[in-house]
Amino acid sequence: MEGNFLPNIDYGFAISRGVRILSISPVFAEPVAEAALGMALDLARGISRSDRYFRQGSEKYGLDANRKAYSLHRQHLGFIGFGDLGRAIVPLLAPFHPTIKAYDPWLPPEYIESMGCQAATLQEVLTSSKIVFVVAGVTAQNQGMLNREAFLSMPAGAALVLVSRAAVVDFEAMLDVAATGHIRVATDVFPQEPLPLEHRARRGDNLLLSPHQAGALEQTLAQIGVMVTADAELIARGLPPCLCKIAQPETVTLWRSKPVEQS
């Protein structure tokens, strides 16, 4: 069982023989979505930053503590990628009544608009959003897509929430731009995991770090068995699976996810 389509299967041969190839990735959408919302709130309101200041004895009070804070209410938000995870985050944002733009080259504008969002170009999402959720899986077409220029094009003080795969971004460039104070970053994923103790991200400013924990809940892992069993029963009855993600011949060979390297 795997949450990604890895390059360890001859997909063309399997599909031509009628073999179903499924991923259990949809099971992680809801838990990662709520973690992403928590990260966005923290970056916007400076919650963990104020906690650190308290522990250092340098806290500020009232408005002085919020000079660089902003609300999610009626805010301009953006999505890069709009698969299972993006669609799980959108309903959580509804109480804030935001304007949401989404970029996903694998989806038609009509699909994005059916979710109450505006289809947009990558540049439009980056330049107009106060908070950008990066939820795109890594493919042959988007590795390192978010580079230094992309981060610098974001509004000053904007926040980036990275909860998909680190390979979508130029990770070092992201750290560089965050260090200048131009953007704030929350990330649940890293180029190498566990992150080396000497890695600069551990000492970086304007960073909220999460150790790839967003989807790893016991209740979520238990749900994998329910999902796989239900789809296996459908297949045994001659019906198509409906809970797991199905490998599509047009795109499955473009995925570039790989098992996380452990040090």
Coordinates of N, CA and C in Angstrom, one line a residue, residues 42-175:
D42 N -1.5 29.9 11.9 CA -0.3 30.3 12.7 C 0.5 31.3 11.9
L43 N 0.7 31.1 10.6 CA 1.6 32.1 9.9 C 0.9 33.4 9.8
A44 N -0.4 33.4 9.7 CA -1.1 34.7 9.6 C -1.2 35.5 10.9
R45 N -1.4 34.8 12.0 CA -1.6 35.4 13.3 C -0.4 35.4 14.2
G46 N 0.7 34.6 13.8 CA 1.9 34.6 14.6 C 1.7 33.9 16.0
I47 N 0.9 32.9 16.0 CA 0.7 32.2 17.3 C 1.9 31.6 17.9
S48 N 2.6 30.7 17.1 CA 3.8 30.1 17.7 C 4.9 31.1 17.9
R49 N 5.0 32.1 17.1 CA 6.0 33.1 17.2 C 5.8 33.8 18.6
S50 N 4.6 34.2 18.9 CA 4.3 34.8 20.2 C 4.7 33.9 21.4
D51 N 4.4 32.6 21.2 CA 4.8 31.6 22.2 C 6.3 31.6 22.4
R52 N 7.1 31.7 21.3 CA 8.5 31.7 21.5 C 9.0 33.0 22.2
Y53 N 8.4 34.1 21.8 CA 8.7 35.4 22.5 C 8.5 35.3 24.0
F54 N 7.4 34.7 24.4 CA 7.1 34.6 25.8 C 8.2 33.8 26.5
R55 N 8.6 32.7 25.9 CA 9.6 31.9 26.5 C 11.0 32.6 26.6
Q56 N 11.2 33.5 25.7 CA 12.4 34.3 25.7 C 12.3 35.5 26.6
G57 N 11.1 35.8 27.1 CA 10.9 37.0 27.9 C 10.8 38.3 27.1
S58 N 10.4 38.2 25.8 CA 10.4 39.4 25.0 C 9.1 39.6 24.3
E59 N 8.0 39.0 24.9 CA 6.7 39.1 24.3 C 6.2 40.6 24.3
K60 N 5.3 40.8 23.3 CA 4.6 42.1 23.2 C 3.1 41.9 23.4
Y61 N 2.4 42.9 23.7 CA 1.0 42.8 24.0 C 0.1 43.5 23.1
G62 N -1.2 43.0 22.9 CA -2.2 43.7 22.1 C -1.8 44.0 20.7
L63 N -2.0 45.2 20.3 CA -1.7 45.5 18.9 C -0.2 45.4 18.6
D64 N 0.6 45.7 19.5 CA 2.0 45.6 19.3 C 2.5 44.2 18.9
A65 N 1.7 43.2 19.4 CA 2.0 41.8 19.0 C 1.5 41.5 17.6
N66 N 0.7 42.3 17.1 CA 0.0 42.0 15.8 C 0.3 42.9 14.7
R67 N 1.4 43.6 14.8 CA 1.8 44.6 13.7 C 1.9 44.0 12.3
K68 N 2.3 42.7 12.3 CA 2.5 42.0 11.0 C 1.5 40.9 10.8
A69 N 0.5 40.8 11.7 CA -0.5 39.8 11.5 C -1.6 40.2 10.6
Y70 N -2.3 39.2 10.1 CA -3.5 39.5 9.3 C -4.5 38.4 9.5
S71 N -5.8 38.6 9.1 CA -6.9 37.7 9.3 C -7.1 36.9 8.0
L72 N -7.6 35.7 8.2 CA -8.1 34.9 7.1 C -9.4 35.3 6.5
H73 N -10.2 36.0 7.3 CA -11.5 36.5 6.9 C -11.4 37.4 5.7
R74 N -12.2 37.1 4.7 CA -12.3 37.8 3.4 C -10.9 38.1 2.8
Q75 N -10.0 37.1 3.0 CA -8.7 37.2 2.5 C -8.6 36.6 1.1
H76 N -7.5 36.9 0.4 CA -7.2 36.4 -1.0 C -6.3 35.2 -0.8
L77 N -6.8 34.0 -1.1 CA -6.0 32.8 -0.9 C -5.8 32.1 -2.2
G78 N -4.8 31.2 -2.3 CA -4.5 30.6 -3.5 C -4.1 29.1 -3.3
F79 N -4.3 28.3 -4.4 CA -3.9 26.9 -4.4 C -3.0 26.6 -5.6
I80 N -1.9 25.9 -5.4 CA -1.1 25.4 -6.4 C -1.3 23.9 -6.4
G81 N -2.0 23.4 -7.4 CA -2.6 22.0 -7.3 C -4.0 22.0 -6.7
F82 N -4.8 21.1 -7.2 CA -6.2 21.1 -6.8 C -6.8 19.7 -6.8
G83 N -6.0 18.8 -6.3 CA -6.4 17.4 -6.2 C -7.2 17.1 -4.9
D84 N -7.1 15.9 -4.4 CA -7.8 15.5 -3.2 C -7.6 16.4 -2.1
L85 N -6.3 16.8 -1.9 CA -6.0 17.6 -0.7 C -6.5 19.1 -0.9
G86 N -6.4 19.6 -2.0 CA -7.0 21.0 -2.2 C -8.5 21.0 -2.0
R87 N -9.1 20.0 -2.5 CA -10.6 19.9 -2.4 C -11.0 19.7 -0.9
A88 N -10.1 19.1 -0.1 CA -10.4 18.9 1.3 C -10.2 20.2 2.1
I89 N -9.3 21.0 1.7 CA -9.0 22.3 2.4 C -10.1 23.3 2.2
V90 N -10.6 23.4 1.0 CA -11.6 24.4 0.6 C -12.8 24.5 1.5
P91 N -13.4 23.4 1.9 CA -14.6 23.5 2.8 C -14.2 24.0 4.2
L92 N -13.0 23.8 4.6 CA -12.5 24.3 5.9 C -12.3 25.8 5.9
L93 N -12.2 26.4 4.7 CA -12.0 27.8 4.6 C -13.3 28.6 4.5
A94 N -14.4 27.8 4.2 CA -15.7 28.5 3.9 C -16.1 29.5 5.0
P95 N -15.9 29.2 6.3 CA -16.3 30.2 7.3 C -15.6 31.5 7.2
F96 N -14.5 31.6 6.6 CA -13.7 32.8 6.4 C -14.1 33.6 5.2
H97 N -15.0 33.1 4.4 CA -15.5 33.8 3.2 C -14.3 34.4 2.3
P98 N -13.3 33.6 2.0 CA -12.2 34.1 1.2 C -12.5 34.2 -0.3
T99 N -11.7 34.8 -1.0 CA -11.6 34.7 -2.5 C -10.5 33.7 -2.8
I100 N -10.8 32.7 -3.5 CA -9.8 31.6 -3.7 C -9.5 31.5 -5.2
K101 N -8.2 31.5 -5.6 CA -7.8 31.2 -6.9 C -7.0 29.9 -6.9
A102 N -7.1 29.1 -7.9 CA -6.4 27.8 -8.0 C -5.8 27.6 -9.3
Y103 N -4.6 27.0 -9.3 CA -3.9 26.7 -10.5 C -3.7 25.2 -10.5
D104 N -4.1 24.5 -11.6 CA -3.9 23.1 -11.8 C -4.0 22.8 -13.3
P105 N -2.9 22.6 -14.0 CA -2.9 22.4 -15.4 C -3.6 21.1 -15.8
W106 N -3.8 20.2 -14.9 CA -4.5 18.9 -15.2 C -6.0 19.0 -15.1
L107 N -6.5 20.1 -14.7 CA -8.0 20.2 -14.5 C -8.5 21.4 -15.4
P108 N -9.7 21.2 -15.9 CA -10.4 22.3 -16.6 C -10.9 23.4 -15.7
P109 N -11.0 24.6 -16.2 CA -11.5 25.7 -15.3 C -12.9 25.4 -14.8
E110 N -13.7 24.7 -15.5 CA -15.1 24.5 -15.1 C -15.0 23.6 -13.8
Y111 N -14.1 22.7 -13.7 CA -14.0 21.8 -12.5 C -13.6 22.7 -11.3
I112 N -12.6 23.5 -11.4 CA -12.2 24.4 -10.3 C -13.3 25.3 -9.9
E113 N -14.0 25.9 -10.9 CA -15.1 26.8 -10.6 C -16.3 26.1 -9.9
S114 N -16.5 24.8 -10.2 CA -17.5 24.1 -9.5 C -17.3 23.9 -8.0
M115 N -16.1 24.1 -7.6 CA -15.8 24.1 -6.2 C -15.8 25.5 -5.5
G116 N -16.3 26.5 -6.3 CA -16.4 27.8 -5.7 C -15.1 28.6 -5.8
C117 N -14.2 28.2 -6.6 CA -12.9 28.9 -6.7 C -12.7 29.4 -8.1
Q118 N -11.8 30.3 -8.3 CA -11.5 30.9 -9.6 C -10.3 30.2 -10.2
A119 N -10.4 29.7 -11.4 CA -9.3 29.1 -12.1 C -8.3 30.2 -12.5
A120 N -7.0 30.0 -12.3 CA -6.0 31.1 -12.5 C -4.7 30.5 -13.0
T121 N -3.9 31.4 -13.5 CA -2.5 30.9 -13.9 C -1.7 30.9 -12.6
L122 N -0.5 30.2 -12.8 CA 0.4 30.1 -11.6 C 0.8 31.5 -11.2
Q123 N 1.1 32.4 -12.1 CA 1.5 33.7 -11.7 C 0.4 34.5 -11.0
E124 N -0.8 34.3 -11.5 CA -1.9 35.0 -10.8 C -2.1 34.6 -9.4
V125 N -2.0 33.3 -9.2 CA -2.1 32.7 -7.8 C -1.0 33.3 -6.9
L126 N 0.2 33.3 -7.4 CA 1.4 33.8 -6.6 C 1.3 35.3 -6.3
T127 N 0.9 36.1 -7.3 CA 1.0 37.5 -7.1 C -0.3 38.1 -6.4
S128 N -1.4 37.4 -6.3 CA -2.6 37.9 -5.7 C -3.0 37.3 -4.4
S129 N -2.3 36.3 -3.9 CA -2.7 35.6 -2.8 C -1.9 35.9 -1.5
K130 N -2.6 36.2 -0.4 CA -1.9 36.4 0.8 C -1.4 35.1 1.5
I131 N -2.1 34.0 1.2 CA -1.7 32.7 1.6 C -1.8 31.8 0.5
V132 N -0.7 31.0 0.2 CA -0.7 30.0 -0.9 C -0.6 28.6 -0.3
F133 N -1.5 27.7 -0.6 CA -1.4 26.3 -0.2 C -0.8 25.6 -1.4
V134 N 0.4 25.0 -1.2 CA 1.0 24.1 -2.2 C 0.7 22.7 -1.9
V135 N -0.2 22.2 -2.8 CA -0.8 20.8 -2.6 C -0.6 19.9 -3.8
A136 N 0.3 20.3 -4.7 CA 0.5 19.6 -5.9 C 1.5 18.4 -5.7
G137 N 1.2 17.3 -6.2 CA 2.1 16.2 -6.2 C 3.2 16.5 -7.2
V138 N 4.4 15.8 -7.0 CA 5.5 16.1 -7.8 C 5.4 15.3 -9.1
T139 N 5.6 15.9 -10.2 CA 5.6 15.3 -11.5 C 6.8 15.6 -12.4
A140 N 6.9 15.0 -13.5 CA 8.0 15.4 -14.5 C 7.8 16.8 -14.9
Q141 N 6.6 17.4 -14.8 CA 6.4 18.7 -15.3 C 6.6 19.8 -14.3
N142 N 6.6 19.5 -13.0 CA 6.7 20.6 -12.0 C 7.8 20.5 -11.0
Q143 N 8.8 19.6 -11.2 CA 9.9 19.5 -10.2 C 10.6 20.9 -10.1
G144 N 10.7 21.4 -8.9 CA 11.4 22.7 -8.7 C 10.7 23.9 -9.4
M145 N 9.4 23.7 -9.6 CA 8.6 24.7 -10.3 C 8.6 26.1 -9.6
L146 N 8.5 26.0 -8.3 CA 8.5 27.2 -7.5 C 9.9 27.6 -7.1
N147 N 10.4 28.6 -7.8 CA 11.8 28.9 -7.6 C 11.9 30.3 -7.0
R148 N 13.1 30.8 -6.9 CA 13.3 32.1 -6.3 C 12.4 33.2 -6.8
E149 N 12.3 33.3 -8.2 CA 11.5 34.3 -8.8 C 10.1 34.2 -8.4
A150 N 9.6 32.9 -8.3 CA 8.2 32.7 -7.9 C 8.0 33.2 -6.5
F151 N 8.9 32.9 -5.6 CA 8.7 33.4 -4.2 C 8.8 34.9 -4.1
L152 N 9.7 35.5 -4.8 CA 9.8 37.0 -4.8 C 8.6 37.7 -5.4
S153 N 7.8 36.9 -6.3 CA 6.7 37.6 -6.9 C 5.5 37.6 -5.9
M154 N 5.6 36.9 -4.8 CA 4.5 36.9 -3.9 C 4.4 38.3 -3.1
P155 N 3.3 38.7 -2.6 CA 3.2 40.0 -1.9 C 4.1 39.9 -0.6
A156 N 4.6 41.0 -0.2 CA 5.4 41.1 1.0 C 4.6 40.6 2.2
G157 N 5.1 39.7 3.0 CA 4.4 39.2 4.1 C 3.5 38.0 3.8
A158 N 3.4 37.6 2.6 CA 2.5 36.5 2.2 C 3.1 35.2 2.8
A159 N 2.2 34.2 2.9 CA 2.5 33.0 3.6 C 2.4 31.8 2.5
L160 N 3.3 30.9 2.6 CA 3.3 29.7 1.8 C 3.2 28.5 2.7
V161 N 2.2 27.6 2.4 CA 2.0 26.4 3.2 C 2.2 25.2 2.3
L162 N 3.3 24.5 2.6 CA 3.8 23.4 1.7 C 3.5 22.1 2.4
V163 N 2.5 21.3 1.9 CA 2.1 20.1 2.5 C 2.0 18.9 1.5
S164 N 2.6 19.1 0.4 CA 2.5 18.0 -0.6 C 3.9 17.3 -0.7
R165 N 4.8 17.8 -1.6 CA 6.1 17.2 -1.7 C 7.1 18.3 -1.9
A166 N 8.3 18.1 -1.2 CA 9.3 19.1 -1.2 C 9.9 19.4 -2.6
A167 N 9.8 18.3 -3.4 CA 10.4 18.5 -4.8 C 9.7 19.5 -5.7
V168 N 8.5 19.9 -5.3 CA 7.8 20.9 -6.1 C 8.5 22.2 -6.0
V169 N 9.2 22.5 -4.9 CA 9.8 23.8 -4.7 C 11.3 23.7 -4.8
D170 N 12.0 24.8 -5.1 CA 13.4 24.9 -4.9 C 13.6 25.2 -3.4
F171 N 13.9 24.2 -2.7 CA 13.8 24.3 -1.2 C 14.8 25.4 -0.7
E172 N 16.0 25.4 -1.2 CA 17.0 26.3 -0.7 C 16.6 27.8 -1.1
A173 N 16.0 28.0 -2.3 CA 15.6 29.3 -2.6 C 14.4 29.7 -1.7
M174 N 13.6 28.8 -1.4 CA 12.5 29.1 -0.5 C 13.0 29.6 0.9
L175 N 14.0 28.9 1.4 CA 14.6 29.3 2.7 C 15.3 30.7 2.5

